[in-house]
Amino acid sequence: MHSSHRRTLLKSGAALGLLGGLGLSAFAAGKIKPGSAALIVVDVQNCFLEGGTLAVKGGTEVIPVINKIAPAFENIVLTQDWHTAGHASFASSYAGKKPFETTKLKYGTQVLWPDHCVQGTEDAAVSKDLKLPTAQLIIRKGFHKEMDSYSAFEEADHKTATGLAGYLKARGIKTVFVTGLATDFCVAWTAMDARKSGFEVYVIEDATRGIDLNGSVAAAWKEMAAKGVKRIQSDDIAA
């Protein structure tokens, strides 16, 4: 067999293997047109980017992906972690506790974090590199001192609503696409709460990055799938 033909076959085989791994989503279903759907950009803030107080590995890599797909959306919502000093989710608020340990609060088990995203600091600012011309709403969360808030839809007690579901429904929006940081915490909780609120939900995997505490990313994807969240890539979206 001629060497160039053999190389072509090898490349084709590699491509087929890759597509099999992706579940052929972009090819079987065709490109997804967002229409009036909302893009939710979760916590792309300095605190979670390289150099921040709770940096997510590879977090900065989501920015060009989000910027690439943003023009396809008429509706964009951002979320912003907005903690008080001495917040209940900070390890520094508890004697003898270290970041990434847990404690019990009245609403359940709370992961304790380094101090991060404190209100009014540059650390809490949304990345200046995001280009989201149709963004209309910022949901600030985690500003109640005694309660954390991962989800854009409700706080950690699973009772206190942010009002986002009502905002989206009042505008006739039925589908949301979730991106941002971190996959296994604020992205996953936002996606699952969106499903609970009755929305069709896609998480754009290459527009997210995770913290991954003890396998939490894999666990989050499994839990999201069980709730009917669809996992796609940015290339699945029609420009």
Short mmCIF file of C-alpha atoms in Angstrom, two decimals:
data_model
loop_
_atom_site.label_atom_id
_atom_site.label_comp_id
_atom_site.label_asym_id
_atom_site.label_seq_id
_atom_site.Cartn_x
_atom_site.Cartn_y
_atom_site.Cartn_z
CA MET A 1 0.00 0.00 0.00
CA HIS A 2 1.32 3.44 -0.90
CA SER A 3 2.52 5.31 2.19
CA SER A 4 0.33 8.39 1.57
CA HIS A 5 -2.76 6.18 1.19
CA ARG A 6 -1.85 4.35 4.40
CA ARG A 7 -1.52 7.71 6.21
CA THR A 8 -4.96 8.74 4.94
CA LEU A 9 -6.51 5.52 6.26
CA LEU A 10 -4.80 5.98 9.61
CA LYS A 11 -6.10 9.54 9.86
CA SER A 12 -9.60 8.42 8.92
CA GLY A 13 -9.50 5.70 11.56
CA ALA A 14 -8.32 8.16 14.19
CA ALA A 15 -11.09 10.56 13.23
CA LEU A 16 -13.72 7.84 13.47
CA GLY A 17 -12.40 6.84 16.88
CA LEU A 18 -12.60 10.45 18.04
CA LEU A 19 -16.14 10.85 16.73
CA GLY A 20 -17.18 7.66 18.47
CA GLY A 21 -15.84 9.09 21.71
CA LEU A 22 -17.87 12.24 21.19
CA GLY A 23 -21.03 10.27 20.58
CA LEU A 24 -21.35 11.81 17.07
CA SER A 25 -23.47 14.56 18.64
CA ALA A 26 -22.68 17.26 16.10
CA PHE A 27 -23.24 14.88 13.19
CA ALA A 28 -26.26 12.86 14.26
CA ALA A 29 -28.28 15.76 15.55
CA GLY A 30 -26.99 18.57 13.32
CA LYS A 31 -26.02 21.98 14.59
CA ILE A 32 -28.12 23.49 17.37
CA LYS A 33 -29.61 26.92 16.68
CA PRO A 34 -30.05 28.77 20.00
CA GLY A 35 -32.84 31.05 18.77
CA SER A 36 -34.26 32.84 21.80
CA ALA A 37 -32.47 30.53 24.27
CA ALA A 38 -30.34 32.07 27.00
CA LEU A 39 -26.61 31.63 27.45
CA ILE A 40 -25.73 31.54 31.17
CA VAL A 41 -22.11 32.47 31.89
CA VAL A 42 -21.33 31.25 35.39
CA ASP A 43 -18.73 32.99 37.59
CA VAL A 44 -16.07 33.88 35.02
CA GLN A 45 -14.43 36.14 37.59
CA ASN A 46 -10.86 36.97 38.47
CA CYS A 47 -11.06 34.89 41.67
CA PHE A 48 -11.56 31.69 39.64
CA LEU A 49 -9.02 32.50 36.91
CA GLU A 50 -5.25 32.01 36.98
CA GLY A 51 -3.80 34.21 39.72
CA GLY A 52 -7.10 34.41 41.60
CA THR A 53 -7.80 33.37 45.17
CA LEU A 54 -9.59 30.13 44.12
CA ALA A 55 -8.15 29.56 40.66
CA VAL A 56 -9.72 26.75 38.61
CA LYS A 57 -7.09 24.97 36.53
CA GLY A 58 -7.48 26.06 32.91
CA GLY A 59 -10.24 28.49 33.86
CA THR A 60 -9.01 31.21 31.50
CA GLU A 61 -9.44 28.78 28.58
CA VAL A 62 -13.23 29.11 28.74
CA ILE A 63 -13.15 32.81 27.81
CA PRO A 64 -12.37 32.52 24.06
CA VAL A 65 -14.86 29.65 23.74
CA ILE A 66 -17.63 31.70 25.38
CA ASN A 67 -16.73 34.75 23.28
CA LYS A 68 -16.90 32.61 20.12
CA ILE A 69 -20.44 31.35 20.75
CA ALA A 70 -21.87 34.52 22.35
CA PRO A 71 -22.91 36.18 19.05
CA ALA A 72 -25.34 33.27 18.45
CA PHE A 73 -27.37 34.29 21.53
CA GLU A 74 -29.90 37.10 21.83
CA ASN A 75 -30.07 36.58 25.59
CA ILE A 76 -27.09 36.30 27.93
CA VAL A 77 -27.08 36.18 31.72
CA LEU A 78 -23.96 36.34 33.89
CA THR A 79 -23.56 35.17 37.45
CA GLN A 80 -21.14 36.67 39.95
CA ASP A 81 -19.98 35.15 43.22
CA TRP A 82 -20.32 38.06 45.65
CA HIS A 83 -19.31 37.04 49.17
CA THR A 84 -19.22 39.05 52.35
CA ALA A 85 -15.99 39.16 54.35
CA GLY A 86 -16.03 36.31 56.88
CA HIS A 87 -18.50 34.32 54.79
CA ALA A 88 -19.80 30.98 56.10
CA SER A 89 -18.17 29.15 53.17
CA PHE A 90 -14.66 30.42 54.04
CA ALA A 91 -12.34 28.07 55.93
CA SER A 92 -10.89 31.13 57.66
CA SER A 93 -14.24 31.63 59.43
CA TYR A 94 -13.67 28.46 61.50
CA ALA A 95 -10.87 27.83 64.01
CA GLY A 96 -8.72 24.89 62.95
CA LYS A 97 -10.39 24.40 59.55
CA LYS A 98 -8.45 24.36 56.28
CA PRO A 99 -9.61 25.03 52.70
CA PHE A 100 -11.32 22.07 51.01
CA GLU A 101 -12.37 20.51 54.32
CA THR A 102 -16.10 20.44 55.11
CA THR A 103 -18.39 21.54 57.90
CA LYS A 104 -22.07 21.11 58.68
CA LEU A 105 -24.30 24.15 58.31
CA LYS A 106 -28.06 24.31 58.83
CA TYR A 107 -28.71 23.49 55.17
CA GLY A 108 -26.24 20.57 54.98
CA THR A 109 -22.59 19.81 54.28
CA GLN A 110 -20.55 22.82 53.17
CA VAL A 111 -17.18 22.63 51.43
CA LEU A 112 -14.91 25.26 52.96
CA TRP A 113 -13.03 27.44 50.49
CA PRO A 114 -10.17 29.91 50.62
CA ASP A 115 -11.46 33.48 51.01
CA HIS A 116 -12.53 34.44 47.49
CA CYS A 117 -14.74 36.80 45.47
CA VAL A 118 -15.22 39.25 48.32
CA GLN A 119 -17.67 42.02 47.41
CA GLY A 120 -16.16 45.07 45.77
CA THR A 121 -12.67 43.61 45.30
CA GLU A 122 -10.86 43.24 41.98
CA ASP A 123 -10.76 39.51 42.75
CA ALA A 124 -14.58 39.43 42.47
CA ALA A 125 -14.72 41.36 39.18
CA VAL A 126 -16.03 39.66 36.04
CA SER A 127 -13.17 39.06 33.59
CA LYS A 128 -12.57 42.09 31.40
CA ASP A 129 -11.76 39.73 28.51
CA LEU A 130 -15.34 38.49 28.16
CA LYS A 131 -17.07 39.95 25.09
CA LEU A 132 -20.81 39.62 25.66
CA PRO A 133 -22.61 42.49 23.89
CA THR A 134 -26.11 41.12 24.51
CA ALA A 135 -25.62 40.40 28.24
CA GLN A 136 -28.54 42.00 30.06
CA LEU A 137 -28.51 40.63 33.60
CA ILE A 138 -25.99 39.82 36.32
CA ILE A 139 -27.18 37.52 39.11
CA ARG A 140 -25.08 38.05 42.25
CA LYS A 141 -24.98 35.09 44.60
CA GLY A 142 -23.42 34.14 47.92
CA PHE A 143 -24.04 37.57 49.44
CA HIS A 144 -25.97 36.18 52.41
CA LYS A 145 -23.22 35.79 55.01
CA GLU A 146 -24.53 32.57 56.54
CA MET A 147 -25.35 30.70 53.33
CA ASP A 148 -23.46 29.72 50.22
CA SER A 149 -25.01 29.87 46.76
CA TYR A 150 -23.61 27.79 43.90
CA SER A 151 -26.64 27.87 41.64
CA ALA A 152 -27.85 30.79 39.55
CA PHE A 153 -31.44 29.76 40.37
CA GLU A 154 -31.51 29.17 44.12
CA GLU A 155 -29.27 29.35 47.15
CA ALA A 156 -27.78 26.39 49.03
CA ASP A 157 -30.87 25.90 51.21
CA HIS A 158 -32.74 24.91 48.02
CA LYS A 159 -35.51 27.32 49.03
CA THR A 160 -34.28 30.89 48.49
CA ALA A 161 -34.87 31.77 44.84
CA THR A 162 -32.67 34.25 42.97
CA GLY A 163 -35.52 35.20 40.63
CA LEU A 164 -33.71 34.01 37.51
CA ALA A 165 -36.35 31.39 36.63
CA GLY A 166 -39.07 34.04 36.75
CA TYR A 167 -36.99 36.45 34.65
CA LEU A 168 -36.41 33.83 31.95
CA LYS A 169 -40.02 32.64 31.93
CA ALA A 170 -41.36 36.21 31.74
CA ARG A 171 -39.33 36.61 28.55
CA GLY A 172 -40.60 33.35 27.04
CA ILE A 173 -37.23 31.61 27.29
CA LYS A 174 -37.51 27.83 27.53
CA THR A 175 -33.93 26.66 26.91
CA VAL A 176 -30.63 27.56 28.58
CA PHE A 177 -27.02 26.83 27.69
CA VAL A 178 -24.68 26.83 30.68
CA THR A 179 -20.98 27.70 30.57
CA GLY A 180 -18.32 28.90 33.00
CA LEU A 181 -16.77 27.89 36.31
CA ALA A 182 -16.64 25.48 37.92
CA THR A 183 -18.13 22.44 36.20
CA ASP A 184 -18.58 20.41 39.37
CA PHE A 185 -20.03 23.16 41.57
CA CYS A 186 -21.72 26.31 40.25
CA VAL A 187 -22.17 25.07 36.66
CA ALA A 188 -23.63 21.71 37.72
CA TRP A 189 -25.94 23.18 40.38
CA THR A 190 -27.12 25.85 37.92
CA ALA A 191 -27.82 23.26 35.22
CA MET A 192 -29.71 20.91 37.56
CA ASP A 193 -31.76 23.72 39.10
CA ALA A 194 -32.62 24.94 35.61
CA ARG A 195 -34.00 21.47 34.86
CA LYS A 196 -35.93 21.53 38.14
CA SER A 197 -37.43 24.85 37.04
CA GLY A 198 -38.64 23.28 33.80
CA PHE A 199 -36.04 24.45 31.29
CA GLU A 200 -34.35 22.42 28.58
CA VAL A 201 -30.67 22.53 29.54
CA TYR A 202 -27.40 22.12 27.69
CA VAL A 203 -23.97 22.35 29.31
CA ILE A 204 -21.23 23.28 26.83
CA GLU A 205 -18.38 21.10 28.07
CA ASP A 206 -15.43 22.88 26.42
CA ALA A 207 -16.72 26.19 27.83
CA THR A 208 -16.41 24.87 31.40
CA ARG A 209 -13.57 23.78 33.69
CA GLY A 210 -13.80 21.94 37.01
CA ILE A 211 -12.14 21.99 40.43
CA ASP A 212 -12.36 18.18 40.73
CA LEU A 213 -12.30 17.40 44.45
CA ASN A 214 -12.08 13.61 44.85
CA GLY A 215 -13.65 12.86 41.48
CA SER A 216 -16.31 15.56 41.73
CA VAL A 217 -16.25 16.40 38.00
CA ALA A 218 -17.17 12.86 36.91
CA ALA A 219 -19.79 12.69 39.66
CA ALA A 220 -21.28 16.01 38.55
CA TRP A 221 -21.59 14.90 34.91
CA LYS A 222 -23.28 11.68 36.03
CA GLU A 223 -25.72 13.57 38.23
CA MET A 224 -26.46 16.14 35.52
CA ALA A 225 -27.14 13.38 32.97
CA ALA A 226 -29.54 11.70 35.40
CA LYS A 227 -31.49 14.97 35.62
CA GLY A 228 -31.76 15.27 31.84
CA VAL A 229 -29.00 17.83 31.24
CA LYS A 230 -27.52 17.51 27.75
CA ARG A 231 -23.73 17.61 27.35
CA ILE A 232 -22.49 19.25 24.16
CA GLN A 233 -19.45 21.05 22.70
CA SER A 234 -19.22 24.61 21.41
CA ASP A 235 -18.89 23.31 17.82
CA ASP A 236 -22.39 21.82 18.14
CA ILE A 237 -23.84 25.34 18.16
CA ALA A 238 -24.73 27.01 14.86
CA ALA A 239 -23.10 30.43 14.60
#
